[in-house]
Tab-separated table of C-alpha atoms in Angstrom:
chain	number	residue	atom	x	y	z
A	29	UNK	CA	3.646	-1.167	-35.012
A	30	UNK	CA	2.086	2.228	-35.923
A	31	UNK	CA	3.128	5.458	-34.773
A	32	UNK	CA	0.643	7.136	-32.304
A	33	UNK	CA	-0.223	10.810	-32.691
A	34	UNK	CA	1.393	13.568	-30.234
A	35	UNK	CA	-1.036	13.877	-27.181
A	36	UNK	CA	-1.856	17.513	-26.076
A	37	UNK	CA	-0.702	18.247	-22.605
A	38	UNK	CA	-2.889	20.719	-21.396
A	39	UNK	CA	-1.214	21.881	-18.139
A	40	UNK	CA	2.052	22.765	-20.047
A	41	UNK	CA	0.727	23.607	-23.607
A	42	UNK	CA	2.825	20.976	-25.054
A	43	UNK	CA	2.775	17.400	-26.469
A	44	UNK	CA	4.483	14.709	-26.437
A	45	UNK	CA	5.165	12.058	-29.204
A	46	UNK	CA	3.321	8.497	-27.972
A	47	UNK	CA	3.458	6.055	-30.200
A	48	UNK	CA	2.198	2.871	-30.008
A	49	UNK	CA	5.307	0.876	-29.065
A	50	UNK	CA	6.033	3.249	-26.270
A	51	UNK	CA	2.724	2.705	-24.999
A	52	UNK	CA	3.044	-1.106	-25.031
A	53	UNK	CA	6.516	-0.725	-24.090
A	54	UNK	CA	5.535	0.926	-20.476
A	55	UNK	CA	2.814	-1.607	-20.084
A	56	UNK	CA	4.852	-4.363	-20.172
A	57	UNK	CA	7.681	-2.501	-17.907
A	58	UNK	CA	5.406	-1.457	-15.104
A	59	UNK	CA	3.680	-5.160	-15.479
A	60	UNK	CA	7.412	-7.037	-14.974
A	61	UNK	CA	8.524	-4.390	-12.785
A	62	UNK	CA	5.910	-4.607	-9.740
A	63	UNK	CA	3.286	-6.894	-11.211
A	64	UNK	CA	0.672	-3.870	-12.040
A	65	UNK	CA	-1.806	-4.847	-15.345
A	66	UNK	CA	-2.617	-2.167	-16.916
A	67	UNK	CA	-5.017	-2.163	-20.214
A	68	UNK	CA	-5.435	-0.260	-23.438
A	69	UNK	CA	-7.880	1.962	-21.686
A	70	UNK	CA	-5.340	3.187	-19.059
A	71	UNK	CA	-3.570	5.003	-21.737
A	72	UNK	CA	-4.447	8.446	-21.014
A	73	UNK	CA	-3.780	7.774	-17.587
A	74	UNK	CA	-0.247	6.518	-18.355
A	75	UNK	CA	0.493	9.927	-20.150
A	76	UNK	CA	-0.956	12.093	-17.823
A	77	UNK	CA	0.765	10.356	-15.040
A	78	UNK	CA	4.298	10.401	-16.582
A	79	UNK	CA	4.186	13.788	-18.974
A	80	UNK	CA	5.304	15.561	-15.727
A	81	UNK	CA	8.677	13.275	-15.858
A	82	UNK	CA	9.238	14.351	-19.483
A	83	UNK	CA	9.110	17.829	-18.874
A	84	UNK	CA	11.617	17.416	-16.340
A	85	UNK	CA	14.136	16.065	-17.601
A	86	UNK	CA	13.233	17.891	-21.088
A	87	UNK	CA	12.430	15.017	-23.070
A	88	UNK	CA	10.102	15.403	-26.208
A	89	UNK	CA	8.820	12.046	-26.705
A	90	UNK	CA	8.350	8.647	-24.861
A	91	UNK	CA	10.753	6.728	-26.627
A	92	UNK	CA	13.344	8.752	-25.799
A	93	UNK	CA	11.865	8.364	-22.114
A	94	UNK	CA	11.596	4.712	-22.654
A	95	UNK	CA	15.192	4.470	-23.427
A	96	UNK	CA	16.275	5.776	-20.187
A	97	UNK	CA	14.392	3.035	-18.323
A	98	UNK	CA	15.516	0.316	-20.587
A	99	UNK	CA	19.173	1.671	-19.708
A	100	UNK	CA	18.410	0.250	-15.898
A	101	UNK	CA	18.122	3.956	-14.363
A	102	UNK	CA	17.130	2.758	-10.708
A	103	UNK	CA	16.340	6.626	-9.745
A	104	UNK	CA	13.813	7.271	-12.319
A	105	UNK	CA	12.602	3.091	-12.572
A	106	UNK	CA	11.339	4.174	-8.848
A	107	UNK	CA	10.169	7.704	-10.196
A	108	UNK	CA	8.125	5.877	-13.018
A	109	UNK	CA	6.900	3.282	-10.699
A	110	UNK	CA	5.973	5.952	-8.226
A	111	UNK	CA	4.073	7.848	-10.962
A	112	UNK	CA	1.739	4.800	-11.691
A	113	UNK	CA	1.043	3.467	-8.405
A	114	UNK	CA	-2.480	5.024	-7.446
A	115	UNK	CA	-2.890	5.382	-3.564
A	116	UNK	CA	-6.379	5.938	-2.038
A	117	UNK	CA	-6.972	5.285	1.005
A	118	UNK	CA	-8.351	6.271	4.805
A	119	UNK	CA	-8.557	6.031	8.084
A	120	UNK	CA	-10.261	2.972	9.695
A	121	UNK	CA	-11.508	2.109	6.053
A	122	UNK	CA	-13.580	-1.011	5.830
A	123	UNK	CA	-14.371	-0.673	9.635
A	124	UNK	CA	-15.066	-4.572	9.762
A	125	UNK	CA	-11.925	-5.543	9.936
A	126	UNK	CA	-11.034	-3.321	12.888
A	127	UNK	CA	-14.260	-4.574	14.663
A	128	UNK	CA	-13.203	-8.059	14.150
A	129	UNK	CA	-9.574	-7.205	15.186
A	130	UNK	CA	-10.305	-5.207	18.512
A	131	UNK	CA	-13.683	-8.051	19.846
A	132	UNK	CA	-12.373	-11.301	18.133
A	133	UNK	CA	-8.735	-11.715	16.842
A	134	UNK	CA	-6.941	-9.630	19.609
A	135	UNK	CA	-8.908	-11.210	22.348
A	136	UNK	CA	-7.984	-14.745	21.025
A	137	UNK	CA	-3.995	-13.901	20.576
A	138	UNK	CA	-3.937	-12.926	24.312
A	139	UNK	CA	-5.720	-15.786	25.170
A	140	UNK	CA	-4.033	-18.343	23.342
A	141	UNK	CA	-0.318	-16.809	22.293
A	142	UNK	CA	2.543	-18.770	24.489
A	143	UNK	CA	4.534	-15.666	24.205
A	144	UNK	CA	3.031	-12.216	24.199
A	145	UNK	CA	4.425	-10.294	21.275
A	146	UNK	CA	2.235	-9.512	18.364
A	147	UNK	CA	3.625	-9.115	14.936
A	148	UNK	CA	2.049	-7.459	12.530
A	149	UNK	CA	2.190	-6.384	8.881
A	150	UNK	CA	0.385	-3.768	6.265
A	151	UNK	CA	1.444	-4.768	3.300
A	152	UNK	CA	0.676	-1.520	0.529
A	153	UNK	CA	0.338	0.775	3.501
A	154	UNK	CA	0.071	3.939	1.263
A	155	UNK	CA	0.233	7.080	3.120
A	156	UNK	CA	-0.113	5.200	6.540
A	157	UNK	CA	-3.666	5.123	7.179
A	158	UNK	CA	-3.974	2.015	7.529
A	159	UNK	CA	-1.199	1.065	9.844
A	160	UNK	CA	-1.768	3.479	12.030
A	161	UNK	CA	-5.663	2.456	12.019
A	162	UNK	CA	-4.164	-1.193	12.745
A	163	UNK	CA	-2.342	0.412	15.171
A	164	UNK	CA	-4.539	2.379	17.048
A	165	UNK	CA	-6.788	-0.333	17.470
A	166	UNK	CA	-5.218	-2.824	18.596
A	167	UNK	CA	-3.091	-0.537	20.909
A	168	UNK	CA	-6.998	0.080	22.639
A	169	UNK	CA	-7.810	-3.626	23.552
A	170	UNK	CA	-4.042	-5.200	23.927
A	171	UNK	CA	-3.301	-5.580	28.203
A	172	UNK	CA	0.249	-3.673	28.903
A	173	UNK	CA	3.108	-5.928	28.818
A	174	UNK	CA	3.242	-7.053	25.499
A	175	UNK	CA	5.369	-6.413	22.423
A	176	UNK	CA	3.708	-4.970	19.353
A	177	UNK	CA	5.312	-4.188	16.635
A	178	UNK	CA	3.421	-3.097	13.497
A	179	UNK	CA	5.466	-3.358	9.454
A	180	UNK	CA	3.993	-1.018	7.034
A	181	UNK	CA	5.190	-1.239	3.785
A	182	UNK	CA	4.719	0.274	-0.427
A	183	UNK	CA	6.252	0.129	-3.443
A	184	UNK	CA	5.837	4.127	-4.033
A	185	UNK	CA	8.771	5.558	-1.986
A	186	UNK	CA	7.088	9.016	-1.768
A	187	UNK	CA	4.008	7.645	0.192
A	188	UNK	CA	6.251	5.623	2.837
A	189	UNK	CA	7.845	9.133	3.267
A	190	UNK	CA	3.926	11.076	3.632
A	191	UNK	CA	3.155	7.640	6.166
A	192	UNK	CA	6.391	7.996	8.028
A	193	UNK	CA	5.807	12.111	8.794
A	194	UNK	CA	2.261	11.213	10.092
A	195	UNK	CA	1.123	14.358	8.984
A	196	UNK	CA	-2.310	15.365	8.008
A	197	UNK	CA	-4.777	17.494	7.040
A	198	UNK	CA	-8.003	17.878	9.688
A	199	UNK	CA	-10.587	16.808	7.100
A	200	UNK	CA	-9.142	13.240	6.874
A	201	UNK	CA	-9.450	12.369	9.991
A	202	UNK	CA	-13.158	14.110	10.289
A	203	UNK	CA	-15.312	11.206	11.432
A	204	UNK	CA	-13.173	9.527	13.769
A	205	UNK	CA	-13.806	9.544	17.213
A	206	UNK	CA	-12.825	12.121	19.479
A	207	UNK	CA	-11.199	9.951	22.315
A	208	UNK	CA	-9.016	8.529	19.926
A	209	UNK	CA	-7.993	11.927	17.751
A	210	UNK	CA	-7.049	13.427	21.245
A	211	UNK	CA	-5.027	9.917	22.818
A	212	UNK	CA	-3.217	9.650	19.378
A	213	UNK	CA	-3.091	13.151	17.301
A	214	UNK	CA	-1.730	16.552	17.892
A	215	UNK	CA	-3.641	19.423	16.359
A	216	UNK	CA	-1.646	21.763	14.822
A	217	UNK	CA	-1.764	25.904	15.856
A	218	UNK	CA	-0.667	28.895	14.145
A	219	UNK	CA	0.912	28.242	10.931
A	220	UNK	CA	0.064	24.313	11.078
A	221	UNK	CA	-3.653	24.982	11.909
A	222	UNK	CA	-6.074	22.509	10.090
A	223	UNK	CA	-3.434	20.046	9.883
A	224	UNK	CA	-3.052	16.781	12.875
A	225	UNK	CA	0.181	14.728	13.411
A	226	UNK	CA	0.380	11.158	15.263
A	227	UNK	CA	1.544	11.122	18.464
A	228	UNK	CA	5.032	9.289	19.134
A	229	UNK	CA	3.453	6.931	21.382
A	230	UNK	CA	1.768	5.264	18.238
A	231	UNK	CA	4.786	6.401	15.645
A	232	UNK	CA	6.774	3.951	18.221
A	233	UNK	CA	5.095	0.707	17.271
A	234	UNK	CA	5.001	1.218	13.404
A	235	UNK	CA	8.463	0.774	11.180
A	236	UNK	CA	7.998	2.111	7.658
A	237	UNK	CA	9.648	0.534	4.738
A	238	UNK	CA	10.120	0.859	1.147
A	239	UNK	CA	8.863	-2.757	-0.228
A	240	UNK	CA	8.323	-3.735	-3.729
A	241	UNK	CA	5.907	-7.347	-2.844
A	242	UNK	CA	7.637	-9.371	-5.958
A	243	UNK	CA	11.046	-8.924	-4.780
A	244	UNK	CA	12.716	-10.884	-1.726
A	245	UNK	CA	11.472	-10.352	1.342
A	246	UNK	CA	14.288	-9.367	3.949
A	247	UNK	CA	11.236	-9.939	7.203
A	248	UNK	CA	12.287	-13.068	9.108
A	249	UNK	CA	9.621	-14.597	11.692
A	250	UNK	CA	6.270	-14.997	11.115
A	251	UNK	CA	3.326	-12.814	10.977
A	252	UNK	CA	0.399	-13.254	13.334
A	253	UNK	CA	-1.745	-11.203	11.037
A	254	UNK	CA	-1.685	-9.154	7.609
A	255	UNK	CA	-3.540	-6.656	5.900
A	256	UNK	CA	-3.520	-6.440	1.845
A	257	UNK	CA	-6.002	-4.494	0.975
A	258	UNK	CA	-6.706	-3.386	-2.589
A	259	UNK	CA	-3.290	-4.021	-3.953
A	260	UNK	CA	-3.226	-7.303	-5.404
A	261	UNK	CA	-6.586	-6.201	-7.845
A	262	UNK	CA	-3.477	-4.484	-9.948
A	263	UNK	CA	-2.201	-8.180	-10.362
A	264	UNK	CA	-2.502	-11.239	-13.113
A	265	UNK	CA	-4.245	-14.243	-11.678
A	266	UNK	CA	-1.106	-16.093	-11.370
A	267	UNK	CA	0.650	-13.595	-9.937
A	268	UNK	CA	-2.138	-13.714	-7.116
A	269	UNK	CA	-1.209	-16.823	-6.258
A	270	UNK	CA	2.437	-16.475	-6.184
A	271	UNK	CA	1.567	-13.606	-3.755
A	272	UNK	CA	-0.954	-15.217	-1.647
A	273	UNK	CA	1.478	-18.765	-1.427
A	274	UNK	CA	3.995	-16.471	-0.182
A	275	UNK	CA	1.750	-14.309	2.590
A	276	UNK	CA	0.602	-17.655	3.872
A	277	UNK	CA	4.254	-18.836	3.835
A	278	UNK	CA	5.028	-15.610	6.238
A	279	UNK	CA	1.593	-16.404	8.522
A	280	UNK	CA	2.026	-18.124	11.767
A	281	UNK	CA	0.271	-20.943	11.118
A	282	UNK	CA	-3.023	-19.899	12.845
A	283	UNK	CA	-2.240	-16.567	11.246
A	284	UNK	CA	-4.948	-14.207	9.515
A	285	UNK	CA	-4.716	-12.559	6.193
A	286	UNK	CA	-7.233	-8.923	5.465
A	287	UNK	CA	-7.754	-8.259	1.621
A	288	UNK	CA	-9.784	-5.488	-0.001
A	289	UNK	CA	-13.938	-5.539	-0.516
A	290	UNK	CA	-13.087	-5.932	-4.303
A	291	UNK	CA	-10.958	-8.572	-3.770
A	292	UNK	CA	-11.040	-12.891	-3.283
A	293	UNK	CA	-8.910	-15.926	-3.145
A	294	UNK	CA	-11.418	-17.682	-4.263
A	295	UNK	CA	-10.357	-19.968	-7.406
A	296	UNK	CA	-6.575	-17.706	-6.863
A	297	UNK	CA	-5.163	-19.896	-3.479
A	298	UNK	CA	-6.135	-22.415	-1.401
A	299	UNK	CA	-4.038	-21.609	1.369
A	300	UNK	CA	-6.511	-19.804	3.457
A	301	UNK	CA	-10.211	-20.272	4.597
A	302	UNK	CA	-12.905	-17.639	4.307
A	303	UNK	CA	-14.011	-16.359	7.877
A	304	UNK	CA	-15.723	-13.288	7.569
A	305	UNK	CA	-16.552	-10.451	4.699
A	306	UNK	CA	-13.038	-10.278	3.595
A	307	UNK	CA	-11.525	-12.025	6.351
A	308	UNK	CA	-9.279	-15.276	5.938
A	309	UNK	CA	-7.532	-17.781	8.286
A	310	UNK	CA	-4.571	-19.939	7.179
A	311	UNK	CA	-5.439	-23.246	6.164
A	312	UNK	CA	-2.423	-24.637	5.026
């Protein structure tokens, strides 16, 4: 294995040995670790993205860096995983799926469910913009009387944290409409102006959880619908499938499964049927 040369880190001045088997090394961690593929053009990102952890705990080099996760470190394994996991996302994104939700799927669980309680679950809910676009939703077309409750999980710790505050600034929630901002968001005044917050009543139907998807899940019951969107494109084919055997394993069995626009289970699972543009019903 040859030795990489020391990478300039601009925002510090400094540089930090890389070599080759570090490199490699973290690949293979992060892949193990929560499933993420990352390729020989993701290096830079995988310095820039971890350099900051270096310089705190005054390392000079990645092996030495490496070591410390090899040595089982659970506080910085979540650190390092937290540094790699990208999270993009925003509200009502792909605004099919919440069309479909509030004039098809809704109206068909509270025609057909024997009980009325509606489980639901976000699965790689970032910084919460999803769940609580799931939540406001649905909370607009489901009759009073029944039980919602709404599981929003992500491997990055930090994000669960941003998505349990509810905070925000104004400009990402710019576009949505206003009955909705005013039913579900405060605006913030004096030293909080520019900034919105989610109103208990829809803080009350969400639980946020820390969730790393190739571990056990602790959920028991079954989900009547779930939305993983643009996580699994970080995933190995056959890791897909483990994933997608084990969502449909968690469906009720008429249960519905949302993935990204990138995304397909085509030639990954045949557990599920294609509905819609990224829209699939359990099959199996």
């Amino acid at each position: 294995m040859t030795q990489g040369s020391p990478v300039l880190d601009r925002s510090s001045k400094t540089s930090f040995n890389f070599s080759d088997r570090d490199f490699h090394f973290i690949v293979k961690f992060i892949g193990e670790h929560a499933g993420i593929v990352m390729s020989d053009a993701k290096r830079d990102l995988i310095y820039g993205r971890l350099a900051p952890r270096l310089r705190k705990l005054q390392l000079t080099n990645f092996s030495d860096y490496c070591n410390i996760l090899k040595s089982g470190d659970r506080e910085e394994i979540e650190l390092f995983t937290n540094a790699l996991t990208t999270n993009l996302t925003s509200f009502f994104r792909e605004q099919h799926h919440f069309d479909f939700l509030q004039k098809e799927l809704i109206p068909a669980l509270v025609k057909n469910k024997t009980s009325r309680t509606l489980r639901v679950w976000s699965a790689g809910c970032s910084t919460g913009e999803e769940p609580y676009s799931i939540a406001m939703a649905v909370s607009e077309v489901l009759p009073a009387g029944w039980d919602f409750r709404l599981l929003a999980t992500d491997l990055d710790s930090n994000v669960v944290n941003t998505a349990a505050q509810g905070i925000y600034k104004q400009e990402r929630v710019e576009g949505m409409k206003k009955p909705l901002l005013k039913r579900w968001f405060h605006r913030g005044t004096g030293s909080n102006e520019g900034m919105v917050k989610v109103r208990p009543e829809l803080k009350k139907f969400i639980s946020f959880k820390q969730l790393n998807l190739l571990s056990n899940w602790p959920m028991k019951g079954s989900f009547d619908f779930i939305f993983c969107r643009n996580v699994v494109i970080y995933f190995d084919k056959s890791t897909q499938a483990v994933l997608f055997d084990r969502f449909a394993q968690q469906l009720d069995p008429s249960g519905h499964l949302f993935i990204g626009h990138s995304e397909t289970l085509n030639n990954v699972s045949d557990r599920f049927s294609l509905i819609g543009n990224t829209i699939y019903h359990r099959a199996t």
